[in-house]
Amino acid sequence: MYRAPLSETLGHIHLPQCRIWSFYNDVNKIVHINVSGTKFETTLSVLRKFPTTLLGSADLDTFFDSSSGDYFFDRHRQSFEAIMYFYQTGGLLHVPCHVDPEIFRQELFYFKIHDLILKALPKPTAKKAMDLPKNKNLQTMWKLLEYPQSSTAAKLLAVLEIIVIVLAVAAFCIETLPQFHESIREGWDKNSTAAVFFSIEASCMVVFTLEFILRVISCPDKWQFCKGVLNIIDLITILPFYVTLSLQNDRALDSFVVLRVVRLARVFRILKLSRHSRGLITLGLALRASLRELALLFFFLLIGIVLFSSGVYYADLTDPETKFVSILDGFGGRLSL
């Protein structure tokens, strides 16, 4: 459960137990508290630990239901479980993780819990305002490109971009089928099949390039834009097309390993979908926040690979037909597992 902090960090909140008031006759009397149908049992002595609160003061009698013998409150049940725990532990408050902080804050205010607890609760985070350029025309352009939820036109533009991304990735995968290898090698200017793929590629690149240029022009902070991971991905997906287009001889192009890698960079187009998926963005942020733990995980994985590969190598050392001629040969088998 989420624990409310007393200072800047989260922790326990212990409030001083005040002296017991004398308006109750029986401190050991068991009281029944009904909160929206859920009943809680405790003693008066537990409630009287904090006489400045609603449950610990004489105001509690105003909620007594003579027909049932309970003190009835039409309040939030999940929040009251934490409030009752607060009385039972003498001031230790656990904020339920499944309860909205603002709802829990209102419940504490209603039951007159100490002000220190209210100050320690996390305040509702305000929505981050849009970072917009000063020029109105650039503002409109930036909203269309960066904030799909800002208008219907922005949503339609985002859907169009997703369709183009899917089309570009699909064409990239389909052109690698064996029946298209020869057509692609002949070039778009000599083969009609290659021309179709080139037309799809060029059309998608026009959309990506135009979008990237408009983003650069309309972005409010050019330096932050250049440092953005998604913007770098956009640039990586655009450059290979113009690099390969500048070289007319495809056969010469295929002979250079570096340029093959450049062409392979087109696969990064699928990462452009992360701009339109909050789930993927959240996953990326979670991975970035867990880099140290992931590094530790890979470190232990490497230890296991080395140990087992060494064991396999020395176990088959005397076998003339062994496939593990070195410890490094055992790495592949361990990784496949």
C-alpha atoms as a PDB file:
ATOM      1  CA  MET A   1       0.000   0.000   0.000  1.00  0.00           C
ATOM      2  CA  TYR A   2       1.061   3.577  -0.608  1.00  0.00           C
ATOM      3  CA  ARG A   3       2.263   5.368   2.540  1.00  0.00           C
ATOM      4  CA  ALA A   4       1.612   9.041   3.014  1.00  0.00           C
ATOM      5  CA  PRO A   5       4.805  11.062   3.737  1.00  0.00           C
ATOM      6  CA  LEU A   6       5.369  13.484   6.576  1.00  0.00           C
ATOM      7  CA  SER A   7       8.025  15.452   4.757  1.00  0.00           C
ATOM      8  CA  GLU A   8       9.071  15.435   1.149  1.00  0.00           C
ATOM      9  CA  THR A   9       9.628  11.688   1.093  1.00  0.00           C
ATOM     10  CA  LEU A  10       6.989   9.041   1.744  1.00  0.00           C
ATOM     11  CA  GLY A  11       6.960   7.391   5.106  1.00  0.00           C
ATOM     12  CA  HIS A  12       4.974   6.889   8.260  1.00  0.00           C
ATOM     13  CA  ILE A  13       2.904   9.577   9.930  1.00  0.00           C
ATOM     14  CA  HIS A  14       2.737   9.350  13.689  1.00  0.00           C
ATOM     15  CA  LEU A  15       0.559  11.892  15.452  1.00  0.00           C
ATOM     16  CA  PRO A  16       0.782  12.477  19.197  1.00  0.00           C
ATOM     17  CA  GLN A  17      -1.947  10.714  21.155  1.00  0.00           C
ATOM     18  CA  CYS A  18      -3.985  13.306  22.976  1.00  0.00           C
ATOM     19  CA  ARG A  19      -5.336  12.815  26.485  1.00  0.00           C
ATOM     20  CA  ILE A  20      -8.644  10.978  26.799  1.00  0.00           C
ATOM     21  CA  TRP A  21     -11.706  13.168  27.243  1.00  0.00           C
ATOM     22  CA  SER A  22     -14.302  12.358  29.852  1.00  0.00           C
ATOM     23  CA  PHE A  23     -17.528  12.622  27.858  1.00  0.00           C
ATOM     24  CA  TYR A  24     -17.582   8.825  27.350  1.00  0.00           C
ATOM     25  CA  ASN A  25     -18.665   6.612  30.219  1.00  0.00           C
ATOM     26  CA  ASP A  26     -17.127   3.313  29.086  1.00  0.00           C
ATOM     27  CA  VAL A  27     -13.756   3.430  27.381  1.00  0.00           C
ATOM     28  CA  ASN A  28     -13.859  -0.303  26.643  1.00  0.00           C
ATOM     29  CA  LYS A  29     -17.264  -0.140  24.972  1.00  0.00           C
ATOM     30  CA  ILE A  30     -17.330  -1.754  21.545  1.00  0.00           C
ATOM     31  CA  VAL A  31     -18.783   0.502  18.855  1.00  0.00           C
ATOM     32  CA  HIS A  32     -20.056  -0.540  15.443  1.00  0.00           C
ATOM     33  CA  ILE A  33     -19.425   1.822  12.533  1.00  0.00           C
ATOM     34  CA  ASN A  34     -21.370   1.272   9.323  1.00  0.00           C
ATOM     35  CA  VAL A  35     -19.751   2.895   6.266  1.00  0.00           C
ATOM     36  CA  SER A  36     -22.033   2.512   3.229  1.00  0.00           C
ATOM     37  CA  GLY A  37     -22.971  -1.042   4.227  1.00  0.00           C
ATOM     38  CA  THR A  38     -19.558  -2.209   5.464  1.00  0.00           C
ATOM     39  CA  LYS A  39     -19.361  -2.581   9.245  1.00  0.00           C
ATOM     40  CA  PHE A  40     -16.293  -1.920  11.361  1.00  0.00           C
ATOM     41  CA  GLU A  41     -15.827  -2.762  15.040  1.00  0.00           C
ATOM     42  CA  THR A  42     -13.549  -1.022  17.472  1.00  0.00           C
ATOM     43  CA  THR A  43     -13.545   0.345  21.008  1.00  0.00           C
ATOM     44  CA  LEU A  44     -14.113   3.859  22.230  1.00  0.00           C
ATOM     45  CA  SER A  45     -10.612   3.949  23.675  1.00  0.00           C
ATOM     46  CA  VAL A  46      -9.165   3.507  20.180  1.00  0.00           C
ATOM     47  CA  LEU A  47     -11.220   6.371  18.761  1.00  0.00           C
ATOM     48  CA  ARG A  48     -10.515   8.636  21.748  1.00  0.00           C
ATOM     49  CA  LYS A  49      -6.795   8.607  21.009  1.00  0.00           C
ATOM     50  CA  PHE A  50      -7.482  11.536  18.674  1.00  0.00           C
ATOM     51  CA  PRO A  51     -10.283  13.616  20.242  1.00  0.00           C
ATOM     52  CA  THR A  52      -9.953  16.440  17.708  1.00  0.00           C
ATOM     53  CA  THR A  53     -11.188  14.159  14.918  1.00  0.00           C
ATOM     54  CA  LEU A  54     -14.801  13.363  14.092  1.00  0.00           C
ATOM     55  CA  LEU A  55     -14.703   9.800  15.369  1.00  0.00           C
ATOM     56  CA  GLY A  56     -12.852  10.770  18.522  1.00  0.00           C
ATOM     57  CA  SER A  57     -15.085  13.673  19.541  1.00  0.00           C
ATOM     58  CA  ALA A  58     -18.604  14.016  20.894  1.00  0.00           C
ATOM     59  CA  ASP A  59     -19.797  14.780  17.351  1.00  0.00           C
ATOM     60  CA  LEU A  60     -19.803  11.037  16.738  1.00  0.00           C
ATOM     61  CA  ASP A  61     -23.111  10.736  18.604  1.00  0.00           C
ATOM     62  CA  THR A  62     -24.927  12.708  15.901  1.00  0.00           C
ATOM     63  CA  PHE A  63     -24.379   9.766  13.511  1.00  0.00           C
ATOM     64  CA  PHE A  64     -25.815   7.135  15.862  1.00  0.00           C
ATOM     65  CA  ASP A  65     -28.623   5.018  14.388  1.00  0.00           C
ATOM     66  CA  SER A  66     -30.816   3.818  17.259  1.00  0.00           C
ATOM     67  CA  SER A  67     -32.588   1.219  15.118  1.00  0.00           C
ATOM     68  CA  SER A  68     -29.403  -0.690  14.316  1.00  0.00           C
ATOM     69  CA  GLY A  69     -27.168   0.453  17.137  1.00  0.00           C
ATOM     70  CA  ASP A  70     -24.489   1.520  14.624  1.00  0.00           C
ATOM     71  CA  TYR A  71     -22.832   4.780  13.763  1.00  0.00           C
ATOM     72  CA  PHE A  72     -23.709   5.229  10.105  1.00  0.00           C
ATOM     73  CA  PHE A  73     -21.603   7.139   7.543  1.00  0.00           C
ATOM     74  CA  ASP A  74     -22.469   7.314   3.867  1.00  0.00           C
ATOM     75  CA  ARG A  75     -18.843   7.711   2.822  1.00  0.00           C
ATOM     76  CA  HIS A  76     -16.139   6.011   0.726  1.00  0.00           C
ATOM     77  CA  ARG A  77     -15.613   2.487   2.081  1.00  0.00           C
ATOM     78  CA  GLN A  78     -12.120   1.818   0.697  1.00  0.00           C
ATOM     79  CA  SER A  79     -10.834   5.059   2.172  1.00  0.00           C
ATOM     80  CA  PHE A  80     -12.365   4.317   5.576  1.00  0.00           C
ATOM     81  CA  GLU A  81     -10.348   1.113   5.861  1.00  0.00           C
ATOM     82  CA  ALA A  82      -7.187   3.221   5.889  1.00  0.00           C
ATOM     83  CA  ILE A  83      -8.774   5.713   8.294  1.00  0.00           C
ATOM     84  CA  MET A  84      -9.707   2.926  10.740  1.00  0.00           C
ATOM     85  CA  TYR A  85      -6.169   1.568  10.459  1.00  0.00           C
ATOM     86  CA  PHE A  86      -4.974   5.056  11.371  1.00  0.00           C
ATOM     87  CA  TYR A  87      -6.862   4.901  14.685  1.00  0.00           C
ATOM     88  CA  GLN A  88      -5.885   1.318  15.446  1.00  0.00           C
ATOM     89  CA  THR A  89      -2.157   1.946  14.949  1.00  0.00           C
ATOM     90  CA  GLY A  90      -2.127   5.223  16.822  1.00  0.00           C
ATOM     91  CA  GLY A  91      -1.408   7.487  13.872  1.00  0.00           C
ATOM     92  CA  LEU A  92       0.093   5.324  11.121  1.00  0.00           C
ATOM     93  CA  LEU A  93      -1.553   6.140   7.808  1.00  0.00           C
ATOM     94  CA  HIS A  94      -1.431   3.978   4.695  1.00  0.00           C
ATOM     95  CA  VAL A  95      -2.868   5.544   1.565  1.00  0.00           C
ATOM     96  CA  PRO A  96      -4.577   2.828  -0.533  1.00  0.00           C
ATOM     97  CA  CYS A  97      -2.930   2.627  -3.957  1.00  0.00           C
ATOM     98  CA  HIS A  98      -6.277   1.911  -5.636  1.00  0.00           C
ATOM     99  CA  VAL A  99      -7.952   5.052  -4.233  1.00  0.00           C
ATOM    100  CA  ASP A 100      -7.682   8.400  -5.970  1.00  0.00           C
ATOM    101  CA  PRO A 101      -5.570  10.778  -3.811  1.00  0.00           C
ATOM    102  CA  GLU A 102      -8.132  13.559  -4.138  1.00  0.00           C
ATOM    103  CA  ILE A 103     -10.972  11.288  -2.926  1.00  0.00           C
ATOM    104  CA  PHE A 104      -8.857  10.148   0.005  1.00  0.00           C
ATOM    105  CA  ARG A 105      -8.028  13.762   0.806  1.00  0.00           C
ATOM    106  CA  GLN A 106     -11.723  14.646   0.934  1.00  0.00           C
ATOM    107  CA  GLU A 107     -12.418  11.721   3.270  1.00  0.00           C
ATOM    108  CA  LEU A 108      -9.671  12.827   5.642  1.00  0.00           C
ATOM    109  CA  PHE A 109     -11.100  16.330   5.597  1.00  0.00           C
ATOM    110  CA  TYR A 110     -14.580  15.006   6.376  1.00  0.00           C
ATOM    111  CA  PHE A 111     -13.396  12.927   9.345  1.00  0.00           C
ATOM    112  CA  LYS A 112     -11.277  15.873  10.570  1.00  0.00           C
ATOM    113  CA  ILE A 113      -7.977  14.055  10.470  1.00  0.00           C
ATOM    114  CA  HIS A 114      -4.982  16.152  11.513  1.00  0.00           C
ATOM    115  CA  ASP A 115      -3.742  18.819   9.106  1.00  0.00           C
ATOM    116  CA  LEU A 116      -0.275  17.263   9.016  1.00  0.00           C
ATOM    117  CA  ILE A 117      -1.674  14.300   7.134  1.00  0.00           C
ATOM    118  CA  LEU A 118      -3.376  16.501   4.571  1.00  0.00           C
ATOM    119  CA  LYS A 119      -0.140  18.358   3.944  1.00  0.00           C
ATOM    120  CA  ALA A 120       1.745  15.088   3.587  1.00  0.00           C
ATOM    121  CA  LEU A 121      -0.575  13.652   0.966  1.00  0.00           C
ATOM    122  CA  PRO A 122       0.547  13.936  -2.671  1.00  0.00           C
ATOM    123  CA  LYS A 123      -1.144  16.841  -4.354  1.00  0.00           C
ATOM    124  CA  PRO A 124      -2.978  16.226  -7.613  1.00  0.00           C
ATOM    125  CA  THR A 125      -0.662  16.849 -10.531  1.00  0.00           C
ATOM    126  CA  ALA A 126      -1.786  19.580 -12.848  1.00  0.00           C
ATOM    127  CA  LYS A 127      -1.998  18.818 -16.514  1.00  0.00           C
ATOM    128  CA  LYS A 128       1.076  19.889 -18.408  1.00  0.00           C
ATOM    129  CA  ALA A 129       0.359  22.806 -20.652  1.00  0.00           C
ATOM    130  CA  MET A 130       1.139  22.540 -24.333  1.00  0.00           C
ATOM    131  CA  ASP A 131       4.533  23.892 -25.301  1.00  0.00           C
ATOM    132  CA  LEU A 132       3.651  26.064 -28.277  1.00  0.00           C
ATOM    133  CA  PRO A 133       5.566  28.535 -30.456  1.00  0.00           C
ATOM    134  CA  LYS A 134       4.710  32.223 -30.227  1.00  0.00           C
ATOM    135  CA  ASN A 135       3.579  32.621 -33.817  1.00  0.00           C
ATOM    136  CA  LYS A 136      -0.125  31.716 -34.244  1.00  0.00           C
ATOM    137  CA  ASN A 137       0.370  30.048 -37.604  1.00  0.00           C
ATOM    138  CA  LEU A 138       3.186  27.949 -36.209  1.00  0.00           C
ATOM    139  CA  GLN A 139       1.022  27.133 -33.195  1.00  0.00           C
ATOM    140  CA  THR A 140      -1.684  25.735 -35.446  1.00  0.00           C
ATOM    141  CA  MET A 141       0.855  23.722 -37.428  1.00  0.00           C
ATOM    142  CA  TRP A 142       2.529  22.369 -34.276  1.00  0.00           C
ATOM    143  CA  LYS A 143      -0.805  21.305 -32.779  1.00  0.00           C
ATOM    144  CA  LEU A 144      -1.707  19.453 -35.966  1.00  0.00           C
ATOM    145  CA  LEU A 145       1.580  17.560 -35.979  1.00  0.00           C
ATOM    146  CA  GLU A 146       2.268  17.029 -32.272  1.00  0.00           C
ATOM    147  CA  TYR A 147      -1.103  16.929 -30.491  1.00  0.00           C
ATOM    148  CA  PRO A 148      -3.589  14.631 -32.280  1.00  0.00           C
ATOM    149  CA  GLN A 149      -6.156  15.200 -29.533  1.00  0.00           C
ATOM    150  CA  SER A 150      -6.223  18.964 -30.137  1.00  0.00           C
ATOM    151  CA  SER A 151      -8.665  18.816 -33.069  1.00  0.00           C
ATOM    152  CA  THR A 152     -10.422  16.531 -35.530  1.00  0.00           C
ATOM    153  CA  ALA A 153      -8.030  17.574 -38.297  1.00  0.00           C
ATOM    154  CA  ALA A 154      -5.068  16.591 -36.118  1.00  0.00           C
ATOM    155  CA  LYS A 155      -6.624  13.170 -35.474  1.00  0.00           C
ATOM    156  CA  LEU A 156      -7.184  12.604 -39.193  1.00  0.00           C
ATOM    157  CA  LEU A 157      -3.607  13.634 -39.913  1.00  0.00           C
ATOM    158  CA  ALA A 158      -2.329  11.175 -37.294  1.00  0.00           C
ATOM    159  CA  VAL A 159      -4.411   8.360 -38.812  1.00  0.00           C
ATOM    160  CA  LEU A 160      -3.048   9.203 -42.269  1.00  0.00           C
ATOM    161  CA  GLU A 161       0.510   9.077 -40.981  1.00  0.00           C
ATOM    162  CA  ILE A 162      -0.097   5.672 -39.367  1.00  0.00           C
ATOM    163  CA  ILE A 163      -1.447   4.339 -42.669  1.00  0.00           C
ATOM    164  CA  VAL A 164       1.630   5.630 -44.514  1.00  0.00           C
ATOM    165  CA  ILE A 165       3.958   4.074 -41.931  1.00  0.00           C
ATOM    166  CA  VAL A 166       2.242   0.688 -42.194  1.00  0.00           C
ATOM    167  CA  LEU A 167       2.342   0.895 -46.004  1.00  0.00           C
ATOM    168  CA  ALA A 168       6.067   1.718 -46.014  1.00  0.00           C
ATOM    169  CA  VAL A 169       6.923  -1.117 -43.608  1.00  0.00           C
ATOM    170  CA  ALA A 170       4.775  -3.591 -45.570  1.00  0.00           C
ATOM    171  CA  ALA A 171       6.427  -2.652 -48.867  1.00  0.00           C
ATOM    172  CA  PHE A 172       9.863  -2.943 -47.264  1.00  0.00           C
ATOM    173  CA  CYS A 173       9.067  -6.497 -46.122  1.00  0.00           C
ATOM    174  CA  ILE A 174       7.304  -7.655 -49.295  1.00  0.00           C
ATOM    175  CA  GLU A 175      10.104  -6.583 -51.630  1.00  0.00           C
ATOM    176  CA  THR A 176      12.431  -9.048 -49.889  1.00  0.00           C
ATOM    177  CA  LEU A 177      10.410 -12.043 -51.131  1.00  0.00           C
ATOM    178  CA  PRO A 178      12.507 -14.322 -53.400  1.00  0.00           C
ATOM    179  CA  GLN A 179      10.306 -13.762 -56.466  1.00  0.00           C
ATOM    180  CA  PHE A 180      11.085 -10.038 -56.341  1.00  0.00           C
ATOM    181  CA  HIS A 181      14.855 -10.268 -55.890  1.00  0.00           C
ATOM    182  CA  GLU A 182      15.704 -10.129 -59.588  1.00  0.00           C
ATOM    183  CA  SER A 183      13.248  -7.319 -60.262  1.00  0.00           C
ATOM    184  CA  ILE A 184      14.676  -5.213 -57.471  1.00  0.00           C
ATOM    185  CA  ARG A 185      18.234  -5.797 -58.738  1.00  0.00           C
ATOM    186  CA  GLU A 186      17.318  -4.655 -62.248  1.00  0.00           C
ATOM    187  CA  GLY A 187      16.193  -1.313 -60.889  1.00  0.00           C
ATOM    188  CA  TRP A 188      13.017   0.739 -61.025  1.00  0.00           C
ATOM    189  CA  ASP A 189      13.938   2.269 -64.381  1.00  0.00           C
ATOM    190  CA  LYS A 190      14.160  -1.157 -66.096  1.00  0.00           C
ATOM    191  CA  ASN A 191      11.570  -3.278 -64.337  1.00  0.00           C
ATOM    192  CA  SER A 192       7.880  -2.482 -63.762  1.00  0.00           C
ATOM    193  CA  THR A 193       7.688  -4.446 -60.500  1.00  0.00           C
ATOM    194  CA  ALA A 194      10.624  -2.543 -59.081  1.00  0.00           C
ATOM    195  CA  ALA A 195       8.994   0.679 -60.287  1.00  0.00           C
ATOM    196  CA  VAL A 196       5.883  -0.110 -58.222  1.00  0.00           C
ATOM    197  CA  PHE A 197       7.933  -0.620 -55.074  1.00  0.00           C
ATOM    198  CA  PHE A 198       9.922   2.513 -55.813  1.00  0.00           C
ATOM    199  CA  SER A 199       6.731   4.534 -56.282  1.00  0.00           C
ATOM    200  CA  ILE A 200       5.390   3.374 -52.904  1.00  0.00           C
ATOM    201  CA  GLU A 201       8.747   4.093 -51.306  1.00  0.00           C
ATOM    202  CA  ALA A 202       9.018   7.546 -52.841  1.00  0.00           C
ATOM    203  CA  SER A 203       5.442   8.494 -51.926  1.00  0.00           C
ATOM    204  CA  CYS A 204       5.944   7.500 -48.320  1.00  0.00           C
ATOM    205  CA  MET A 205       9.247   9.337 -48.172  1.00  0.00           C
ATOM    206  CA  VAL A 206       7.616  12.515 -49.481  1.00  0.00           C
ATOM    207  CA  VAL A 207       5.107  12.336 -46.611  1.00  0.00           C
ATOM    208  CA  PHE A 208       7.785  11.596 -44.007  1.00  0.00           C
ATOM    209  CA  THR A 209      10.088  14.322 -45.313  1.00  0.00           C
ATOM    210  CA  LEU A 210       7.352  16.934 -45.479  1.00  0.00           C
ATOM    211  CA  GLU A 211       6.211  16.072 -41.973  1.00  0.00           C
ATOM    212  CA  PHE A 212       9.757  16.258 -40.601  1.00  0.00           C
ATOM    213  CA  ILE A 213      10.427  19.634 -42.246  1.00  0.00           C
ATOM    214  CA  LEU A 214       7.164  21.065 -40.916  1.00  0.00           C
ATOM    215  CA  ARG A 215       8.011  19.814 -37.452  1.00  0.00           C
ATOM    216  CA  VAL A 216      11.400  21.491 -37.589  1.00  0.00           C
ATOM    217  CA  ILE A 217       9.872  24.764 -38.746  1.00  0.00           C
ATOM    218  CA  SER A 218       7.025  24.853 -36.225  1.00  0.00           C
ATOM    219  CA  CYS A 219       8.667  23.392 -33.127  1.00  0.00           C
ATOM    220  CA  PRO A 220       8.931  25.901 -30.244  1.00  0.00           C
ATOM    221  CA  ASP A 221      12.414  24.773 -29.147  1.00  0.00           C
ATOM    222  CA  LYS A 222      14.791  23.700 -31.905  1.00  0.00           C
ATOM    223  CA  TRP A 223      17.441  22.346 -29.534  1.00  0.00           C
ATOM    224  CA  GLN A 224      14.983  20.179 -27.609  1.00  0.00           C
ATOM    225  CA  PHE A 225      13.584  18.996 -30.918  1.00  0.00           C
ATOM    226  CA  CYS A 226      17.023  17.841 -32.075  1.00  0.00           C
ATOM    227  CA  LYS A 227      17.551  15.922 -28.829  1.00  0.00           C
ATOM    228  CA  GLY A 228      14.200  14.143 -29.038  1.00  0.00           C
ATOM    229  CA  VAL A 229      14.534  10.382 -29.524  1.00  0.00           C
ATOM    230  CA  LEU A 230      11.461  10.146 -31.771  1.00  0.00           C
ATOM    231  CA  ASN A 231      12.755  12.994 -33.944  1.00  0.00           C
ATOM    232  CA  ILE A 232      16.096  11.220 -34.338  1.00  0.00           C
ATOM    233  CA  ILE A 233      14.216   8.077 -35.384  1.00  0.00           C
ATOM    234  CA  ASP A 234      12.312  10.125 -37.967  1.00  0.00           C
ATOM    235  CA  LEU A 235      15.591  11.390 -39.427  1.00  0.00           C
ATOM    236  CA  ILE A 236      17.089   7.885 -39.505  1.00  0.00           C
ATOM    237  CA  THR A 237      14.108   6.569 -41.452  1.00  0.00           C
ATOM    238  CA  ILE A 238      14.353   9.354 -44.042  1.00  0.00           C
ATOM    239  CA  LEU A 239      18.084   9.489 -44.785  1.00  0.00           C
ATOM    240  CA  PRO A 240      18.556   5.961 -46.256  1.00  0.00           C
ATOM    241  CA  PHE A 241      16.155   6.698 -49.091  1.00  0.00           C
ATOM    242  CA  TYR A 242      18.062   9.766 -50.266  1.00  0.00           C
ATOM    243  CA  VAL A 243      21.431   8.036 -49.808  1.00  0.00           C
ATOM    244  CA  THR A 244      20.394   5.092 -51.981  1.00  0.00           C
ATOM    245  CA  LEU A 245      18.677   7.395 -54.471  1.00  0.00           C
ATOM    246  CA  SER A 246      21.882   9.302 -55.000  1.00  0.00           C
ATOM    247  CA  LEU A 247      23.589   6.103 -56.175  1.00  0.00           C
ATOM    248  CA  GLN A 248      22.112   4.961 -59.490  1.00  0.00           C
ATOM    249  CA  ASN A 249      24.070   1.705 -59.808  1.00  0.00           C
ATOM    250  CA  ASP A 250      22.280  -0.809 -57.568  1.00  0.00           C
ATOM    251  CA  ARG A 251      24.879  -3.479 -58.188  1.00  0.00           C
ATOM    252  CA  ALA A 252      27.612  -1.203 -56.960  1.00  0.00           C
ATOM    253  CA  LEU A 253      25.418  -0.268 -54.058  1.00  0.00           C
ATOM    254  CA  ASP A 254      24.953  -3.902 -52.983  1.00  0.00           C
ATOM    255  CA  SER A 255      28.708  -4.440 -52.889  1.00  0.00           C
ATOM    256  CA  PHE A 256      29.229  -1.965 -50.095  1.00  0.00           C
ATOM    257  CA  VAL A 257      28.464  -3.393 -46.654  1.00  0.00           C
ATOM    258  CA  VAL A 258      28.116   0.057 -45.116  1.00  0.00           C
ATOM    259  CA  LEU A 259      25.499   1.101 -47.630  1.00  0.00           C
ATOM    260  CA  ARG A 260      23.661  -2.146 -47.062  1.00  0.00           C
ATOM    261  CA  VAL A 261      23.431  -1.215 -43.432  1.00  0.00           C
ATOM    262  CA  VAL A 262      22.102   2.198 -44.470  1.00  0.00           C
ATOM    263  CA  ARG A 263      19.374   0.514 -46.473  1.00  0.00           C
ATOM    264  CA  LEU A 264      18.647  -1.746 -43.522  1.00  0.00           C
ATOM    265  CA  ALA A 265      17.988   1.377 -41.449  1.00  0.00           C
ATOM    266  CA  ARG A 266      14.638   1.631 -43.226  1.00  0.00           C
ATOM    267  CA  VAL A 267      13.326  -0.963 -40.789  1.00  0.00           C
ATOM    268  CA  PHE A 268      13.330   1.773 -38.133  1.00  0.00           C
ATOM    269  CA  ARG A 269      10.212   3.155 -39.774  1.00  0.00           C
ATOM    270  CA  ILE A 270       8.139   0.871 -37.629  1.00  0.00           C
ATOM    271  CA  LEU A 271       9.403   2.777 -34.576  1.00  0.00           C
ATOM    272  CA  LYS A 272       7.584   5.829 -35.902  1.00  0.00           C
ATOM    273  CA  LEU A 273       4.394   4.164 -34.676  1.00  0.00           C
ATOM    274  CA  SER A 274       5.524   4.792 -31.108  1.00  0.00           C
ATOM    275  CA  ARG A 275       4.774   8.498 -31.619  1.00  0.00           C
ATOM    276  CA  HIS A 276       1.089   7.600 -31.872  1.00  0.00           C
ATOM    277  CA  SER A 277       0.994   5.014 -29.081  1.00  0.00           C
ATOM    278  CA  ARG A 278       1.069   6.103 -25.449  1.00  0.00           C
ATOM    279  CA  GLY A 279       1.618   2.510 -24.422  1.00  0.00           C
ATOM    280  CA  LEU A 280       4.850   2.263 -26.419  1.00  0.00           C
ATOM    281  CA  ILE A 281       6.009   5.621 -25.082  1.00  0.00           C
ATOM    282  CA  THR A 282       5.329   4.456 -21.518  1.00  0.00           C
ATOM    283  CA  LEU A 283       7.216   1.232 -22.211  1.00  0.00           C
ATOM    284  CA  GLY A 284      10.184   3.211 -23.529  1.00  0.00           C
ATOM    285  CA  LEU A 285      10.236   5.429 -20.439  1.00  0.00           C
ATOM    286  CA  ALA A 286      10.032   2.363 -18.191  1.00  0.00           C
ATOM    287  CA  LEU A 287      12.981   0.752 -19.981  1.00  0.00           C
ATOM    288  CA  ARG A 288      15.009   3.946 -19.692  1.00  0.00           C
ATOM    289  CA  ALA A 289      14.266   4.142 -15.956  1.00  0.00           C
ATOM    290  CA  SER A 290      15.318   0.485 -15.539  1.00  0.00           C
ATOM    291  CA  LEU A 291      18.628   0.603 -17.426  1.00  0.00           C
ATOM    292  CA  ARG A 292      20.669  -0.186 -14.327  1.00  0.00           C
ATOM    293  CA  GLU A 293      18.520  -3.205 -13.456  1.00  0.00           C
ATOM    294  CA  LEU A 294      18.578  -4.420 -17.062  1.00  0.00           C
ATOM    295  CA  ALA A 295      22.357  -4.096 -17.148  1.00  0.00           C
ATOM    296  CA  LEU A 296      22.571  -6.167 -13.969  1.00  0.00           C
ATOM    297  CA  LEU A 297      20.280  -8.785 -15.510  1.00  0.00           C
ATOM    298  CA  PHE A 298      22.449  -9.083 -18.635  1.00  0.00           C
ATOM    299  CA  PHE A 299      25.546  -9.267 -16.451  1.00  0.00           C
ATOM    300  CA  PHE A 300      24.215 -12.306 -14.591  1.00  0.00           C
ATOM    301  CA  LEU A 301      23.091 -13.785 -17.898  1.00  0.00           C
ATOM    302  CA  LEU A 302      26.624 -13.390 -19.234  1.00  0.00           C
ATOM    303  CA  ILE A 303      28.021 -15.136 -16.152  1.00  0.00           C
ATOM    304  CA  GLY A 304      25.707 -18.085 -16.745  1.00  0.00           C
ATOM    305  CA  ILE A 305      26.633 -18.261 -20.429  1.00  0.00           C
ATOM    306  CA  VAL A 306      30.365 -18.316 -19.663  1.00  0.00           C
ATOM    307  CA  LEU A 307      30.007 -20.943 -16.934  1.00  0.00           C
ATOM    308  CA  PHE A 308      27.842 -23.345 -18.944  1.00  0.00           C
ATOM    309  CA  SER A 309      29.815 -22.829 -22.155  1.00  0.00           C
ATOM    310  CA  SER A 310      33.011 -23.650 -20.299  1.00  0.00           C
ATOM    311  CA  GLY A 311      31.397 -26.764 -18.839  1.00  0.00           C
ATOM    312  CA  VAL A 312      30.213 -27.968 -22.260  1.00  0.00           C
ATOM    313  CA  TYR A 313      33.616 -27.298 -23.821  1.00  0.00           C
ATOM    314  CA  TYR A 314      35.606 -29.252 -21.231  1.00  0.00           C
ATOM    315  CA  ALA A 315      33.015 -32.048 -21.119  1.00  0.00           C
ATOM    316  CA  ASP A 316      33.437 -32.648 -24.882  1.00  0.00           C
ATOM    317  CA  LEU A 317      37.145 -31.890 -24.989  1.00  0.00           C
ATOM    318  CA  THR A 318      38.146 -35.502 -25.618  1.00  0.00           C
ATOM    319  CA  ASP A 319      35.402 -36.133 -28.194  1.00  0.00           C
ATOM    320  CA  PRO A 320      36.925 -35.834 -31.699  1.00  0.00           C
ATOM    321  CA  GLU A 321      33.510 -35.144 -33.242  1.00  0.00           C
ATOM    322  CA  THR A 322      32.547 -32.366 -30.855  1.00  0.00           C
ATOM    323  CA  LYS A 323      31.037 -29.219 -32.304  1.00  0.00           C
ATOM    324  CA  PHE A 324      32.336 -27.129 -29.428  1.00  0.00           C
ATOM    325  CA  VAL A 325      35.924 -26.512 -30.472  1.00  0.00           C
ATOM    326  CA  SER A 326      36.143 -23.494 -28.160  1.00  0.00           C
ATOM    327  CA  ILE A 327      34.271 -21.890 -25.303  1.00  0.00           C
ATOM    328  CA  LEU A 328      32.987 -19.225 -27.682  1.00  0.00           C
ATOM    329  CA  ASP A 329      31.207 -21.908 -29.719  1.00  0.00           C
ATOM    330  CA  GLY A 330      29.121 -22.673 -26.670  1.00  0.00           C
ATOM    331  CA  PHE A 331      27.837 -19.115 -26.472  1.00  0.00           C
ATOM    332  CA  GLY A 332      25.410 -19.586 -29.360  1.00  0.00           C
ATOM    333  CA  GLY A 333      23.825 -22.669 -27.835  1.00  0.00           C
ATOM    334  CA  ARG A 334      23.406 -21.027 -24.451  1.00  0.00           C
ATOM    335  CA  LEU A 335      21.901 -17.905 -26.006  1.00  0.00           C
ATOM    336  CA  SER A 336      19.394 -19.951 -28.002  1.00  0.00           C
ATOM    337  CA  LEU A 337      18.218 -21.532 -24.758  1.00  0.00           C
END
